[in-house]
mmCIF file of C-alpha atoms in Angstrom:
data_model
loop_
_atom_site.group_PDB
_atom_site.id
_atom_site.type_symbol
_atom_site.label_atom_id
_atom_site.label_comp_id
_atom_site.label_asym_id
_atom_site.label_seq_id
_atom_site.Cartn_x
_atom_site.Cartn_y
_atom_site.Cartn_z
ATOM 1 C CA MET A 1 -0.373 -0.159 -0.087
ATOM 2 C CA VAL A 2 1.511 3.552 -0.971
ATOM 3 C CA CYS A 3 0.831 6.561 1.427
ATOM 4 C CA ARG A 4 0.534 9.985 0.512
ATOM 5 C CA LYS A 5 0.258 12.567 1.710
ATOM 6 C CA ILE A 6 -2.141 15.615 0.340
ATOM 7 C CA THR A 7 -2.192 19.499 1.389
ATOM 8 C CA LEU A 8 -4.818 21.389 0.650
ATOM 9 C CA GLU A 9 -4.669 24.277 -0.937
ATOM 10 C CA MET A 10 -5.948 27.292 1.092
ATOM 11 C CA ILE A 11 -6.816 30.806 0.218
ATOM 12 C CA ILE A 12 -6.348 34.129 1.672
ATOM 13 C CA ARG A 13 -9.068 37.040 0.823
ATOM 14 C CA GLN A 14 -10.889 39.344 1.765
ATOM 15 C CA GLU A 15 -13.918 38.842 4.010
ATOM 16 C CA THR A 16 -17.513 39.230 1.863
ATOM 17 C CA GLU A 17 -20.622 39.996 3.523
ATOM 18 C CA ASN A 18 -21.553 36.598 2.389
ATOM 19 C CA ASP A 19 -19.009 35.275 4.786
ATOM 20 C CA HIS A 20 -20.800 36.984 7.760
ATOM 21 C CA ASN A 21 -22.701 33.553 9.338
ATOM 22 C CA GLU A 22 -19.484 31.686 8.694
ATOM 23 C CA VAL A 23 -16.828 33.772 9.796
ATOM 24 C CA PHE A 24 -19.132 34.135 12.911
ATOM 25 C CA SER A 25 -19.535 30.600 13.156
ATOM 26 C CA VAL A 26 -15.845 29.901 13.250
ATOM 27 C CA ILE A 27 -15.408 32.743 15.693
ATOM 28 C CA GLU A 28 -17.798 31.010 18.164
ATOM 29 C CA SER A 29 -16.405 27.205 17.574
ATOM 30 C CA THR A 30 -12.545 28.837 17.776
ATOM 31 C CA PHE A 31 -13.214 30.757 21.662
ATOM 32 C CA ASN A 32 -15.648 27.876 22.832
ATOM 33 C CA ASP A 33 -13.428 26.244 24.871
ATOM 34 C CA ALA A 34 -10.573 28.955 25.120
ATOM 35 C CA GLU A 35 -9.422 29.771 29.129
ATOM 36 C CA PHE A 36 -9.044 33.987 28.392
ATOM 37 C CA ALA A 37 -11.791 34.615 26.540
ATOM 38 C CA ASP A 38 -15.073 36.145 27.307
ATOM 39 C CA HIS A 39 -16.701 33.866 24.438
ATOM 40 C CA ASN A 40 -18.318 37.244 22.834
ATOM 41 C CA GLU A 41 -15.971 37.423 20.242
ATOM 42 C CA GLN A 42 -18.608 36.729 16.963
ATOM 43 C CA PHE A 43 -20.342 39.159 18.401
ATOM 44 C CA LEU A 44 -17.945 41.672 18.730
ATOM 45 C CA VAL A 45 -17.286 41.175 15.140
ATOM 46 C CA GLN A 46 -20.846 41.959 13.994
ATOM 47 C CA ARG A 47 -20.279 45.094 16.115
ATOM 48 C CA LEU A 48 -16.781 45.928 14.809
ATOM 49 C CA ARG A 49 -18.526 45.145 11.102
ATOM 50 C CA LYS A 50 -20.997 48.946 11.679
ATOM 51 C CA SER A 51 -18.457 50.573 13.143
ATOM 52 C CA ASP A 52 -16.283 53.848 11.614
ATOM 53 C CA ALA A 53 -13.284 51.554 13.149
ATOM 54 C CA PHE A 54 -13.737 48.652 10.441
ATOM 55 C CA ILE A 55 -11.781 48.527 7.439
ATOM 56 C CA PRO A 56 -13.190 45.836 4.848
ATOM 57 C CA GLU A 57 -9.101 45.312 3.051
ATOM 58 C CA LEU A 58 -8.331 44.403 6.936
ATOM 59 C CA SER A 59 -11.133 41.298 7.793
ATOM 60 C CA ILE A 60 -9.981 38.436 6.102
ATOM 61 C CA VAL A 61 -10.600 34.911 6.150
ATOM 62 C CA ALA A 62 -8.126 31.354 5.210
ATOM 63 C CA GLU A 63 -10.479 28.947 3.038
ATOM 64 C CA ILE A 64 -9.799 25.835 2.286
ATOM 65 C CA ASP A 65 -12.128 23.790 -0.680
ATOM 66 C CA GLY A 66 -14.546 26.187 -0.153
ATOM 67 C CA LYS A 67 -15.031 26.013 3.605
ATOM 68 C CA ILE A 68 -13.526 29.269 5.842
ATOM 69 C CA VAL A 69 -11.458 27.574 8.443
ATOM 70 C CA GLY A 70 -9.974 31.031 9.901
ATOM 71 C CA HIS A 71 -10.796 34.903 10.409
ATOM 72 C CA ILE A 72 -8.752 37.845 11.460
ATOM 73 C CA LEU A 73 -9.746 41.236 12.238
ATOM 74 C CA LEU A 74 -7.714 44.733 12.096
ATOM 75 C CA THR A 75 -9.765 48.047 13.455
ATOM 76 C CA LYS A 76 -8.461 51.407 14.303
ATOM 77 C CA ILE A 77 -7.174 52.922 17.124
ATOM 78 C CA LYS A 78 -6.224 55.759 18.538
ATOM 79 C CA ILE A 79 -3.638 56.175 21.307
ATOM 80 C CA LYS A 80 -4.064 58.925 23.253
ATOM 81 C CA ASN A 81 -1.414 60.682 25.832
ATOM 82 C CA LYS A 82 -1.823 64.395 27.251
ATOM 83 C CA SER A 83 -0.871 65.990 23.637
ATOM 84 C CA ASN A 84 -1.418 63.870 21.061
ATOM 85 C CA GLU A 85 -2.939 61.012 19.882
ATOM 86 C CA PHE A 86 -1.732 58.805 17.043
ATOM 87 C CA ASP A 87 -3.358 56.136 14.593
ATOM 88 C CA SER A 88 -3.127 52.707 14.824
ATOM 89 C CA LEU A 89 -4.903 48.784 14.689
ATOM 90 C CA ALA A 90 -5.894 46.693 16.940
ATOM 91 C CA LEU A 91 -5.979 42.508 16.442
ATOM 92 C CA ALA A 92 -9.161 41.187 17.810
ATOM 93 C CA PRO A 93 -9.608 38.725 16.794
ATOM 94 C CA VAL A 94 -7.966 36.217 15.040
ATOM 95 C CA SER A 95 -9.486 32.507 15.073
ATOM 96 C CA VAL A 96 -8.953 29.035 13.310
ATOM 97 C CA LEU A 97 -11.337 25.869 13.767
ATOM 98 C CA PRO A 98 -10.431 23.935 16.639
ATOM 99 C CA GLU A 99 -9.547 21.392 13.958
ATOM 100 C CA PHE A 100 -7.313 22.819 11.665
ATOM 101 C CA GLN A 101 -5.435 24.949 14.556
ATOM 102 C CA GLY A 102 -1.586 24.254 14.675
ATOM 103 C CA LYS A 103 -1.031 24.107 10.790
ATOM 104 C CA GLY A 104 0.229 27.989 10.400
ATOM 105 C CA ILE A 105 -2.657 28.996 9.288
ATOM 106 C CA GLY A 106 -3.591 32.058 12.391
ATOM 107 C CA GLY A 107 0.028 32.712 11.007
ATOM 108 C CA LYS A 108 -0.618 33.023 7.985
ATOM 109 C CA LEU A 109 -3.632 35.516 8.789
ATOM 110 C CA ILE A 110 -1.830 37.425 11.127
ATOM 111 C CA LEU A 111 1.060 38.297 8.390
ATOM 112 C CA GLU A 112 -1.668 38.691 5.235
ATOM 113 C CA SER A 113 -3.422 41.435 7.605
ATOM 114 C CA HIS A 114 0.152 43.159 8.306
ATOM 115 C CA ASN A 115 0.949 43.043 4.582
ATOM 116 C CA LYS A 116 -2.550 44.402 4.477
ATOM 117 C CA ALA A 117 -2.625 47.067 7.290
ATOM 118 C CA LYS A 118 1.003 48.992 5.639
ATOM 119 C CA GLU A 119 -0.572 48.589 2.449
ATOM 120 C CA LEU A 120 -2.699 51.234 3.793
ATOM 121 C CA GLY A 121 -0.681 52.364 5.344
ATOM 122 C CA PHE A 122 -0.534 52.129 9.089
ATOM 123 C CA ASP A 123 2.595 51.898 11.020
ATOM 124 C CA SER A 124 1.378 49.462 14.043
ATOM 125 C CA ILE A 125 -0.954 47.233 15.305
ATOM 126 C CA VAL A 126 -1.643 46.716 19.371
ATOM 127 C CA LEU A 127 -3.196 43.692 20.469
ATOM 128 C CA LEU A 128 -3.981 41.476 23.852
ATOM 129 C CA GLY A 129 -2.927 37.781 23.628
ATOM 130 C CA HIS A 130 -0.806 34.451 24.126
ATOM 131 C CA GLU A 131 2.748 36.086 25.553
ATOM 132 C CA LYS A 132 4.221 33.277 23.903
ATOM 133 C CA TYR A 133 2.140 33.062 20.693
ATOM 134 C CA TYR A 134 2.560 36.756 19.331
ATOM 135 C CA PRO A 135 6.486 37.476 19.555
ATOM 136 C CA ARG A 136 7.389 35.039 17.078
ATOM 137 C CA PHE A 137 5.651 37.735 14.603
ATOM 138 C CA GLY A 138 7.730 40.511 15.767
ATOM 139 C CA TYR A 139 5.172 41.409 18.696
ATOM 140 C CA GLU A 140 7.003 43.263 21.532
ATOM 141 C CA GLN A 141 5.983 44.595 24.755
ATOM 142 C CA ALA A 142 3.455 47.861 24.842
ATOM 143 C CA ASP A 143 5.295 48.864 27.857
ATOM 144 C CA LYS A 144 8.457 48.977 26.256
ATOM 145 C CA TYR A 145 6.888 52.462 24.123
ATOM 146 C CA GLY A 146 4.975 53.398 27.118
ATOM 147 C CA ILE A 147 1.505 52.133 26.060
ATOM 148 C CA GLY A 148 -1.044 50.750 28.248
ATOM 149 C CA LEU A 149 -4.184 49.431 27.772
ATOM 150 C CA PRO A 150 -7.345 51.004 30.170
ATOM 151 C CA PHE A 151 -8.186 47.606 31.460
ATOM 152 C CA GLU A 152 -6.129 46.006 34.122
ATOM 153 C CA VAL A 153 -4.201 42.828 31.983
ATOM 154 C CA PRO A 154 -0.480 41.316 32.294
ATOM 155 C CA LYS A 155 1.988 43.871 30.909
ATOM 156 C CA GLU A 156 3.061 40.726 28.737
ATOM 157 C CA ASN A 157 -0.278 40.395 27.633
ATOM 158 C CA CYS A 158 -0.424 43.887 25.738
ATOM 159 C CA MET A 159 1.471 43.559 22.879
ATOM 160 C CA VAL A 160 2.541 45.930 19.352
ATOM 161 C CA ILE A 161 3.979 45.675 16.690
ATOM 162 C CA GLU A 162 5.660 48.068 14.159
ATOM 163 C CA LEU A 163 4.954 47.638 10.433
ATOM 164 C CA VAL A 164 7.664 50.298 9.361
ATOM 165 C CA GLU A 165 10.858 51.032 11.078
ATOM 166 C CA ASN A 166 10.685 53.211 13.772
ATOM 167 C CA GLY A 167 6.720 53.180 13.573
ATOM 168 C CA LEU A 168 6.051 53.790 16.819
ATOM 169 C CA GLN A 169 8.898 56.464 16.980
ATOM 170 C CA GLY A 170 7.214 59.332 19.404
ATOM 171 C CA VAL A 171 4.086 57.026 20.065
ATOM 172 C CA ASN A 172 2.971 56.678 23.579
ATOM 173 C CA GLY A 173 0.342 57.000 25.668
ATOM 174 C CA MET A 174 -3.591 54.744 26.270
ATOM 175 C CA VAL A 175 -4.910 52.783 23.784
ATOM 176 C CA GLU A 176 -8.352 53.867 22.925
ATOM 177 C CA TYR A 177 -10.559 51.060 21.779
ATOM 178 C CA PRO A 178 -14.014 52.102 19.604
ATOM 179 C CA LYS A 179 -16.486 52.032 21.824
ATOM 180 C CA GLU A 180 -17.628 48.694 20.222
ATOM 181 C CA PHE A 181 -15.254 46.680 21.844
ATOM 182 C CA ASN A 182 -16.780 47.796 25.568
ATOM 183 C CA VAL A 183 -20.486 46.564 25.437
#
């Protein structure tokens, strides 16, 4: 008997309105058993799609054989201090169906979102996430730049990345999320 490894072709593309129900299910499945989740991430994405913070090009899906297996969303945020405010993006959430996790899909979505955000002229991304996962993509602790979140969180879980060289030079302050994050 001859055994062959079959690889599935993955397509990464911008989410369309027709994808919304399937993406909802992907997000719900991803966070269903997650320890550090509020289990409402799918509703956050629904709210963000209707907000001024939403950028359609930064809502991205991974598809295998016509089935959506992953999704990532970047939305506009501000980083504010007493005298300035800076535009940035929030990565929230990245989702991969449990049966497809550990295959690099999340990483491909993250890298694609970085490339697309850079093309659109953004300099940085902020996230709240796992301290052992995101540094492999270049994320660093936000406090290194004097950037904080408006709620209590372990500092190792609050991270940022510069999409361009010196993209965070002179940037510091408190992240201001769109109101849709606070519902």
